[in-house]
Amino acid sequence: MLINMLNSCQKRLIYNLAYIPEHLPSYLCPFSDSEPCMDGGLLYYQAKEKISLMACPLPLNTKGPELYSHVNSLVRELKPAELGCISPVPLDVHGYKPVRTEYDLYYCLDLNNILSGPKLRNMLKRASSEVHISVGRDFTRDHLELLRKFIEFKGLDQEKALFFHRIPEYLSHSDTALVIEARTIRDNSLVAYDILETGSRLFAFYLFNITGKKSRDIPGVNDLLLQEAINQARKLDKKYINMGLGINPGIVSFKAKWGAYPFLAYYFQQFQPAFSWKRFFGLKG
């Protein structure tokens, strides 16, 4: 992993303007075995002949023609055999055909506008009578064991399971990630933990919520973890928490309960070079 592919000005730009976790090389590189590069305001990750393009510009600009032009110019120059794009709009890439498209929304929590109704306060009070919360950077055997059980319980496919398997590697490369954990008051056993990334000036990123069987028996434990994530983000003078994608209605409801709102569309597209009979015969076009 060669994070030094970026110069100091580019690193400072990313820190000042990052608004999605995929903007952070310390987060994405351990999961993709890639090298970060920048072209103007576009960040991309290169691994052999594969390019992962973050077509969410720094700063944010969703104007279609400008973004399409920049993306197509960059792809024309790089000529990847495989291309993956994350973008706030669906993209057409000249000479490539989409083979996979996913759509979702990023959710954002404004730290100056947190919701906290009586029902939520009661949940927090109840959970705090059964677990205590602590914050650190250590990732121990307890965390690994809970992660293993989480993957088994969720029945994740091989691709998604491999992503979660790399969490320890990501944490070893990030100086700005926090592990927020909940342990039982009775026997100090680990029941759940969140991973919060704080490597952006304005945003913290709510990356992972790893839970076990015991946490499912303690209503409000995930709310208690999120409350501490909010506290940590505020201590670091963040303005927002990017709460990640909606995924499913249950997760959306959990985020919305705290005041999170959809703030950016998420299109993930995978492309392969399109066969061109003109190129086959050496013709232009």
mmCIF file of C-alpha atoms in Angstrom:
data_model
loop_
_atom_site.group_PDB
_atom_site.id
_atom_site.type_symbol
_atom_site.label_atom_id
_atom_site.label_comp_id
_atom_site.label_asym_id
_atom_site.label_seq_id
_atom_site.Cartn_x
_atom_site.Cartn_y
_atom_site.Cartn_z
ATOM 1 C CA MET A 1 0.000 0.000 0.000
ATOM 2 C CA LEU A 2 1.621 3.241 -1.175
ATOM 3 C CA ILE A 3 -0.268 6.139 0.342
ATOM 4 C CA ASN A 4 2.758 8.337 -0.455
ATOM 5 C CA MET A 5 1.634 8.373 -4.118
ATOM 6 C CA LEU A 6 -0.148 11.573 -3.037
ATOM 7 C CA ASN A 7 1.830 14.730 -2.429
ATOM 8 C CA SER A 8 1.395 16.885 0.670
ATOM 9 C CA CYS A 9 -0.932 19.360 -1.058
ATOM 10 C CA GLN A 10 -3.214 16.554 -2.233
ATOM 11 C CA LYS A 11 -3.288 14.986 1.226
ATOM 12 C CA ARG A 12 -4.211 18.356 2.737
ATOM 13 C CA LEU A 13 -6.943 18.805 0.116
ATOM 14 C CA ILE A 14 -8.411 15.405 0.972
ATOM 15 C CA TYR A 15 -8.335 16.140 4.703
ATOM 16 C CA ASN A 16 -10.007 19.522 4.250
ATOM 17 C CA LEU A 17 -12.715 18.442 1.795
ATOM 18 C CA ALA A 18 -13.437 14.697 2.215
ATOM 19 C CA TYR A 19 -17.142 13.994 2.699
ATOM 20 C CA ILE A 20 -17.358 10.248 1.939
ATOM 21 C CA PRO A 21 -15.149 7.594 3.586
ATOM 22 C CA GLU A 22 -13.910 6.390 0.204
ATOM 23 C CA HIS A 23 -12.042 9.678 -0.115
ATOM 24 C CA LEU A 24 -9.646 8.541 2.637
ATOM 25 C CA PRO A 25 -6.708 6.433 1.387
ATOM 26 C CA SER A 26 -6.062 5.109 4.900
ATOM 27 C CA TYR A 27 -9.545 3.591 4.766
ATOM 28 C CA LEU A 28 -9.813 2.318 1.210
ATOM 29 C CA CYS A 29 -6.277 1.136 0.424
ATOM 30 C CA PRO A 30 -6.174 -1.720 2.987
ATOM 31 C CA PHE A 31 -9.439 -3.041 1.562
ATOM 32 C CA SER A 32 -8.396 -2.842 -2.081
ATOM 33 C CA ASP A 33 -4.592 -3.370 -2.250
ATOM 34 C CA SER A 34 -4.386 -0.225 -4.337
ATOM 35 C CA GLU A 35 -2.431 3.009 -4.670
ATOM 36 C CA PRO A 36 -4.176 6.398 -4.375
ATOM 37 C CA CYS A 37 -3.756 9.017 -7.106
ATOM 38 C CA MET A 38 -5.439 12.311 -7.944
ATOM 39 C CA ASP A 39 -6.339 14.092 -11.152
ATOM 40 C CA GLY A 40 -7.572 17.564 -10.328
ATOM 41 C CA GLY A 41 -10.429 17.048 -7.877
ATOM 42 C CA LEU A 42 -10.926 13.373 -8.703
ATOM 43 C CA LEU A 43 -9.388 10.732 -6.470
ATOM 44 C CA TYR A 44 -8.808 7.240 -7.825
ATOM 45 C CA TYR A 45 -7.168 4.035 -6.665
ATOM 46 C CA GLN A 46 -5.034 1.954 -9.000
ATOM 47 C CA ALA A 47 -4.333 -1.765 -8.625
ATOM 48 C CA LYS A 48 -2.561 -3.253 -11.647
ATOM 49 C CA GLU A 49 -5.037 -2.806 -14.534
ATOM 50 C CA LYS A 50 -7.997 -1.995 -12.292
ATOM 51 C CA ILE A 51 -9.089 1.561 -11.448
ATOM 52 C CA SER A 52 -11.496 2.472 -8.637
ATOM 53 C CA LEU A 53 -12.616 6.016 -9.357
ATOM 54 C CA MET A 54 -14.210 8.216 -6.695
ATOM 55 C CA ALA A 55 -16.237 10.375 -9.059
ATOM 56 C CA CYS A 56 -17.403 12.465 -6.107
ATOM 57 C CA PRO A 57 -15.235 15.525 -6.755
ATOM 58 C CA LEU A 58 -13.295 17.520 -4.170
ATOM 59 C CA PRO A 59 -14.985 19.893 -3.597
ATOM 60 C CA LEU A 60 -18.435 18.428 -4.286
ATOM 61 C CA ASN A 61 -19.737 19.230 -7.758
ATOM 62 C CA THR A 62 -22.563 17.175 -9.242
ATOM 63 C CA LYS A 63 -22.888 19.142 -12.490
ATOM 64 C CA GLY A 64 -23.341 16.415 -15.079
ATOM 65 C CA PRO A 65 -21.425 17.759 -18.112
ATOM 66 C CA GLU A 66 -18.351 18.791 -16.109
ATOM 67 C CA LEU A 67 -18.175 15.493 -14.222
ATOM 68 C CA TYR A 68 -18.777 13.374 -17.349
ATOM 69 C CA SER A 69 -16.082 15.242 -19.231
ATOM 70 C CA HIS A 70 -13.508 14.862 -16.452
ATOM 71 C CA VAL A 71 -14.277 11.164 -15.916
ATOM 72 C CA ASN A 72 -14.121 10.333 -19.616
ATOM 73 C CA SER A 73 -10.900 12.276 -20.088
ATOM 74 C CA LEU A 74 -9.255 10.466 -17.181
ATOM 75 C CA VAL A 75 -10.449 7.005 -18.278
ATOM 76 C CA ARG A 76 -9.305 7.691 -21.841
ATOM 77 C CA GLU A 77 -5.838 8.425 -20.466
ATOM 78 C CA LEU A 78 -5.641 5.489 -18.028
ATOM 79 C CA LYS A 79 -7.344 2.818 -20.221
ATOM 80 C CA PRO A 80 -8.088 0.392 -17.344
ATOM 81 C CA ALA A 81 -9.059 -3.206 -18.057
ATOM 82 C CA GLU A 82 -11.512 -2.963 -15.143
ATOM 83 C CA LEU A 83 -13.215 0.204 -13.947
ATOM 84 C CA GLY A 84 -15.276 0.795 -10.824
ATOM 85 C CA CYS A 85 -16.886 4.167 -10.078
ATOM 86 C CA ILE A 86 -18.621 5.700 -7.089
ATOM 87 C CA SER A 87 -20.543 8.762 -8.199
ATOM 88 C CA PRO A 88 -23.494 10.967 -7.174
ATOM 89 C CA VAL A 89 -24.932 10.513 -10.688
ATOM 90 C CA PRO A 90 -25.020 7.550 -13.103
ATOM 91 C CA LEU A 91 -22.131 7.727 -15.541
ATOM 92 C CA ASP A 92 -21.690 6.914 -19.214
ATOM 93 C CA VAL A 93 -18.062 6.111 -19.985
ATOM 94 C CA HIS A 94 -17.053 6.146 -23.628
ATOM 95 C CA GLY A 95 -15.676 2.799 -24.781
ATOM 96 C CA TYR A 96 -16.948 0.944 -21.689
ATOM 97 C CA LYS A 97 -20.121 -0.926 -20.879
ATOM 98 C CA PRO A 98 -21.657 -1.101 -17.362
ATOM 99 C CA VAL A 99 -21.846 -4.669 -16.033
ATOM 100 C CA ARG A 100 -23.064 -3.830 -12.532
ATOM 101 C CA THR A 101 -24.946 -0.876 -11.050
ATOM 102 C CA GLU A 102 -26.007 -0.288 -7.451
ATOM 103 C CA TYR A 103 -27.922 2.655 -6.061
ATOM 104 C CA ASP A 104 -28.283 3.942 -2.500
ATOM 105 C CA LEU A 105 -28.020 7.145 -0.503
ATOM 106 C CA TYR A 106 -25.401 8.432 1.917
ATOM 107 C CA TYR A 107 -26.936 9.679 5.173
ATOM 108 C CA CYS A 108 -25.587 12.631 7.122
ATOM 109 C CA LEU A 109 -25.961 13.625 10.772
ATOM 110 C CA ASP A 110 -25.603 17.336 11.478
ATOM 111 C CA LEU A 111 -23.984 17.541 14.909
ATOM 112 C CA ASN A 112 -25.828 20.785 15.594
ATOM 113 C CA ASN A 113 -29.192 19.157 14.957
ATOM 114 C CA ILE A 114 -29.345 15.874 16.867
ATOM 115 C CA LEU A 115 -32.771 14.464 17.706
ATOM 116 C CA SER A 116 -33.302 13.068 21.201
ATOM 117 C CA GLY A 117 -36.920 12.325 22.048
ATOM 118 C CA PRO A 118 -38.187 10.731 25.279
ATOM 119 C CA LYS A 119 -38.305 7.248 23.764
ATOM 120 C CA LEU A 120 -34.660 7.473 22.689
ATOM 121 C CA ARG A 121 -33.610 8.838 26.071
ATOM 122 C CA ASN A 122 -35.339 5.931 27.789
ATOM 123 C CA MET A 123 -33.528 3.466 25.508
ATOM 124 C CA LEU A 124 -30.191 5.066 26.358
ATOM 125 C CA LYS A 125 -30.928 4.978 30.076
ATOM 126 C CA ARG A 126 -31.942 1.340 29.945
ATOM 127 C CA ALA A 127 -28.893 0.279 27.930
ATOM 128 C CA SER A 128 -26.512 2.214 30.199
ATOM 129 C CA SER A 129 -27.752 0.172 33.150
ATOM 130 C CA GLU A 130 -26.434 -2.999 31.476
ATOM 131 C CA VAL A 131 -23.317 -1.948 29.554
ATOM 132 C CA HIS A 132 -20.505 0.565 29.838
ATOM 133 C CA ILE A 133 -18.911 2.337 26.870
ATOM 134 C CA SER A 134 -15.204 2.933 26.289
ATOM 135 C CA VAL A 135 -13.163 4.380 23.429
ATOM 136 C CA GLY A 136 -9.734 3.315 22.212
ATOM 137 C CA ARG A 137 -7.689 2.115 19.287
ATOM 138 C CA ASP A 138 -6.887 -1.458 20.333
ATOM 139 C CA PHE A 139 -8.372 -4.286 18.297
ATOM 140 C CA THR A 140 -8.072 -7.411 20.418
ATOM 141 C CA ARG A 141 -8.930 -11.071 20.200
ATOM 142 C CA ASP A 142 -12.344 -10.200 21.685
ATOM 143 C CA HIS A 143 -13.021 -7.866 18.756
ATOM 144 C CA LEU A 144 -11.879 -10.483 16.239
ATOM 145 C CA GLU A 145 -14.074 -13.155 17.807
ATOM 146 C CA LEU A 146 -17.128 -10.890 17.760
ATOM 147 C CA LEU A 147 -16.358 -9.999 14.137
ATOM 148 C CA ARG A 148 -16.213 -13.701 13.219
ATOM 149 C CA LYS A 149 -19.575 -14.368 14.872
ATOM 150 C CA PHE A 150 -21.065 -11.277 13.203
ATOM 151 C CA ILE A 151 -20.013 -12.495 9.741
ATOM 152 C CA GLU A 152 -21.458 -15.951 10.441
ATOM 153 C CA PHE A 153 -24.743 -14.561 11.788
ATOM 154 C CA LYS A 154 -25.210 -12.227 8.818
ATOM 155 C CA GLY A 155 -24.442 -15.024 6.347
ATOM 156 C CA LEU A 156 -22.224 -12.729 4.285
ATOM 157 C CA ASP A 157 -21.042 -13.937 0.901
ATOM 158 C CA GLN A 158 -17.326 -14.440 0.287
ATOM 159 C CA GLU A 159 -16.762 -10.976 -1.223
ATOM 160 C CA LYS A 160 -18.414 -9.128 1.674
ATOM 161 C CA ALA A 161 -16.853 -11.410 4.303
ATOM 162 C CA LEU A 162 -13.380 -10.736 2.883
ATOM 163 C CA PHE A 163 -14.051 -7.001 3.198
ATOM 164 C CA PHE A 164 -14.882 -7.379 6.893
ATOM 165 C CA HIS A 165 -11.883 -9.659 7.416
ATOM 166 C CA ARG A 166 -9.659 -6.716 6.510
ATOM 167 C CA ILE A 167 -10.902 -4.431 9.272
ATOM 168 C CA PRO A 168 -7.837 -5.179 11.462
ATOM 169 C CA GLU A 169 -5.517 -4.236 8.587
ATOM 170 C CA TYR A 170 -7.411 -0.992 8.028
ATOM 171 C CA LEU A 171 -7.132 -0.101 11.734
ATOM 172 C CA SER A 172 -3.392 -0.759 11.669
ATOM 173 C CA HIS A 173 -2.998 1.842 8.887
ATOM 174 C CA SER A 174 -5.300 4.537 10.267
ATOM 175 C CA ASP A 175 -4.141 6.950 12.948
ATOM 176 C CA THR A 176 -7.569 8.545 13.070
ATOM 177 C CA ALA A 177 -9.902 5.557 13.583
ATOM 178 C CA LEU A 178 -11.604 5.002 16.932
ATOM 179 C CA VAL A 179 -13.001 1.740 18.302
ATOM 180 C CA ILE A 180 -16.045 2.491 20.461
ATOM 181 C CA GLU A 181 -17.065 -0.597 22.423
ATOM 182 C CA ALA A 182 -19.856 -1.741 24.715
ATOM 183 C CA ARG A 183 -19.133 -4.284 27.473
ATOM 184 C CA THR A 184 -21.506 -5.719 30.041
ATOM 185 C CA ILE A 185 -21.345 -4.273 33.526
ATOM 186 C CA ARG A 186 -21.902 -7.751 34.971
ATOM 187 C CA ASP A 187 -18.889 -9.599 33.489
ATOM 188 C CA ASN A 188 -17.182 -7.106 31.146
ATOM 189 C CA SER A 189 -17.875 -9.216 28.062
ATOM 190 C CA LEU A 190 -17.787 -7.442 24.701
ATOM 191 C CA VAL A 191 -21.257 -7.202 23.174
ATOM 192 C CA ALA A 192 -20.843 -4.669 20.321
ATOM 193 C CA TYR A 193 -18.535 -2.043 18.889
ATOM 194 C CA ASP A 194 -18.517 0.762 16.345
ATOM 195 C CA ILE A 195 -15.610 2.023 14.268
ATOM 196 C CA LEU A 196 -15.553 5.765 13.731
ATOM 197 C CA GLU A 197 -13.108 7.337 11.281
ATOM 198 C CA THR A 198 -12.147 10.952 12.015
ATOM 199 C CA GLY A 199 -9.604 11.708 9.270
ATOM 200 C CA SER A 200 -11.469 14.637 7.693
ATOM 201 C CA ARG A 201 -11.673 18.244 8.861
ATOM 202 C CA LEU A 202 -15.471 18.538 8.806
ATOM 203 C CA PHE A 203 -16.712 14.953 8.761
ATOM 204 C CA ALA A 204 -16.436 11.894 10.938
ATOM 205 C CA PHE A 205 -17.416 8.610 9.279
ATOM 206 C CA TYR A 206 -19.577 5.944 10.917
ATOM 207 C CA LEU A 207 -18.028 2.907 9.249
ATOM 208 C CA PHE A 208 -18.887 -0.305 11.087
ATOM 209 C CA ASN A 209 -21.351 -1.477 13.719
ATOM 210 C CA ILE A 210 -20.340 -4.979 14.817
ATOM 211 C CA THR A 211 -22.837 -6.715 17.062
ATOM 212 C CA GLY A 212 -23.251 -10.075 18.751
ATOM 213 C CA LYS A 213 -26.030 -12.153 20.270
ATOM 214 C CA LYS A 214 -25.797 -10.395 23.643
ATOM 215 C CA SER A 215 -26.269 -6.985 22.057
ATOM 216 C CA ARG A 216 -29.523 -8.169 20.496
ATOM 217 C CA ASP A 217 -30.756 -8.899 24.027
ATOM 218 C CA ILE A 218 -29.933 -5.360 25.226
ATOM 219 C CA PRO A 219 -32.241 -2.774 23.617
ATOM 220 C CA GLY A 220 -30.530 0.530 22.974
ATOM 221 C CA VAL A 221 -26.929 -0.657 22.957
ATOM 222 C CA ASN A 222 -26.360 0.570 19.383
ATOM 223 C CA ASP A 223 -27.887 3.916 20.307
ATOM 224 C CA LEU A 224 -25.505 4.150 23.247
ATOM 225 C CA LEU A 225 -22.569 3.476 20.920
ATOM 226 C CA LEU A 226 -23.761 6.109 18.466
ATOM 227 C CA GLN A 227 -24.210 8.620 21.279
ATOM 228 C CA GLU A 228 -20.535 8.156 22.161
ATOM 229 C CA ALA A 229 -19.553 8.461 18.488
ATOM 230 C CA ILE A 230 -21.367 11.815 18.445
ATOM 231 C CA ASN A 231 -19.531 12.874 21.609
ATOM 232 C CA GLN A 232 -16.159 11.939 20.104
ATOM 233 C CA ALA A 233 -16.904 13.766 16.835
ATOM 234 C CA ARG A 234 -17.874 16.885 18.731
ATOM 235 C CA LYS A 235 -14.693 16.748 20.836
ATOM 236 C CA LEU A 236 -12.728 16.777 17.577
ATOM 237 C CA ASP A 237 -14.709 19.774 16.255
ATOM 238 C CA LYS A 238 -16.382 17.851 13.451
ATOM 239 C CA LYS A 239 -19.540 19.351 11.993
ATOM 240 C CA TYR A 240 -21.101 16.196 10.570
ATOM 241 C CA ILE A 241 -21.047 12.435 10.716
ATOM 242 C CA ASN A 242 -21.402 10.635 7.402
ATOM 243 C CA MET A 243 -23.585 7.756 8.602
ATOM 244 C CA GLY A 244 -22.960 5.636 5.531
ATOM 245 C CA LEU A 245 -25.501 4.102 3.183
ATOM 246 C CA GLY A 246 -29.140 3.312 3.844
ATOM 247 C CA ILE A 247 -28.727 -0.428 3.065
ATOM 248 C CA ASN A 248 -32.243 -1.384 4.265
ATOM 249 C CA PRO A 249 -35.303 0.214 5.932
ATOM 250 C CA GLY A 250 -34.262 -0.914 9.415
ATOM 251 C CA ILE A 251 -30.880 0.800 9.155
ATOM 252 C CA VAL A 252 -32.459 3.922 7.630
ATOM 253 C CA SER A 253 -34.918 4.062 10.554
ATOM 254 C CA PHE A 254 -32.083 3.779 13.089
ATOM 255 C CA LYS A 255 -30.175 6.656 11.484
ATOM 256 C CA ALA A 256 -33.249 8.838 10.978
ATOM 257 C CA LYS A 257 -34.168 8.408 14.656
ATOM 258 C CA TRP A 258 -31.107 10.510 15.480
ATOM 259 C CA GLY A 259 -31.827 13.092 12.785
ATOM 260 C CA ALA A 260 -29.746 11.689 9.917
ATOM 261 C CA TYR A 261 -30.949 12.675 6.461
ATOM 262 C CA PRO A 262 -30.043 11.627 2.895
ATOM 263 C CA PHE A 263 -27.470 14.085 1.591
ATOM 264 C CA LEU A 264 -25.837 12.454 -1.428
ATOM 265 C CA ALA A 265 -26.840 9.856 -3.985
ATOM 266 C CA TYR A 266 -24.579 6.802 -4.295
ATOM 267 C CA TYR A 267 -24.135 5.073 -7.635
ATOM 268 C CA PHE A 268 -21.648 2.228 -7.759
ATOM 269 C CA GLN A 269 -20.923 1.083 -11.300
ATOM 270 C CA GLN A 270 -18.543 -1.513 -12.658
ATOM 271 C CA PHE A 271 -17.446 -1.221 -16.273
ATOM 272 C CA GLN A 272 -15.633 -3.385 -18.779
ATOM 273 C CA PRO A 273 -14.197 -2.276 -22.139
ATOM 274 C CA ALA A 274 -16.870 -2.495 -24.806
ATOM 275 C CA PHE A 275 -16.050 -4.454 -27.947
ATOM 276 C CA SER A 276 -15.619 -2.092 -30.887
ATOM 277 C CA TRP A 277 -15.627 -3.450 -34.434
ATOM 278 C CA LYS A 278 -14.077 -0.161 -35.585
ATOM 279 C CA ARG A 279 -11.103 -0.562 -33.236
ATOM 280 C CA PHE A 280 -10.893 -4.237 -34.290
ATOM 281 C CA PHE A 281 -10.327 -3.115 -37.892
ATOM 282 C CA GLY A 282 -8.123 -0.180 -36.889
ATOM 283 C CA LEU A 283 -10.691 2.468 -37.821
ATOM 284 C CA LYS A 284 -11.341 5.703 -35.961
ATOM 285 C CA GLY A 285 -14.450 6.228 -33.867
#
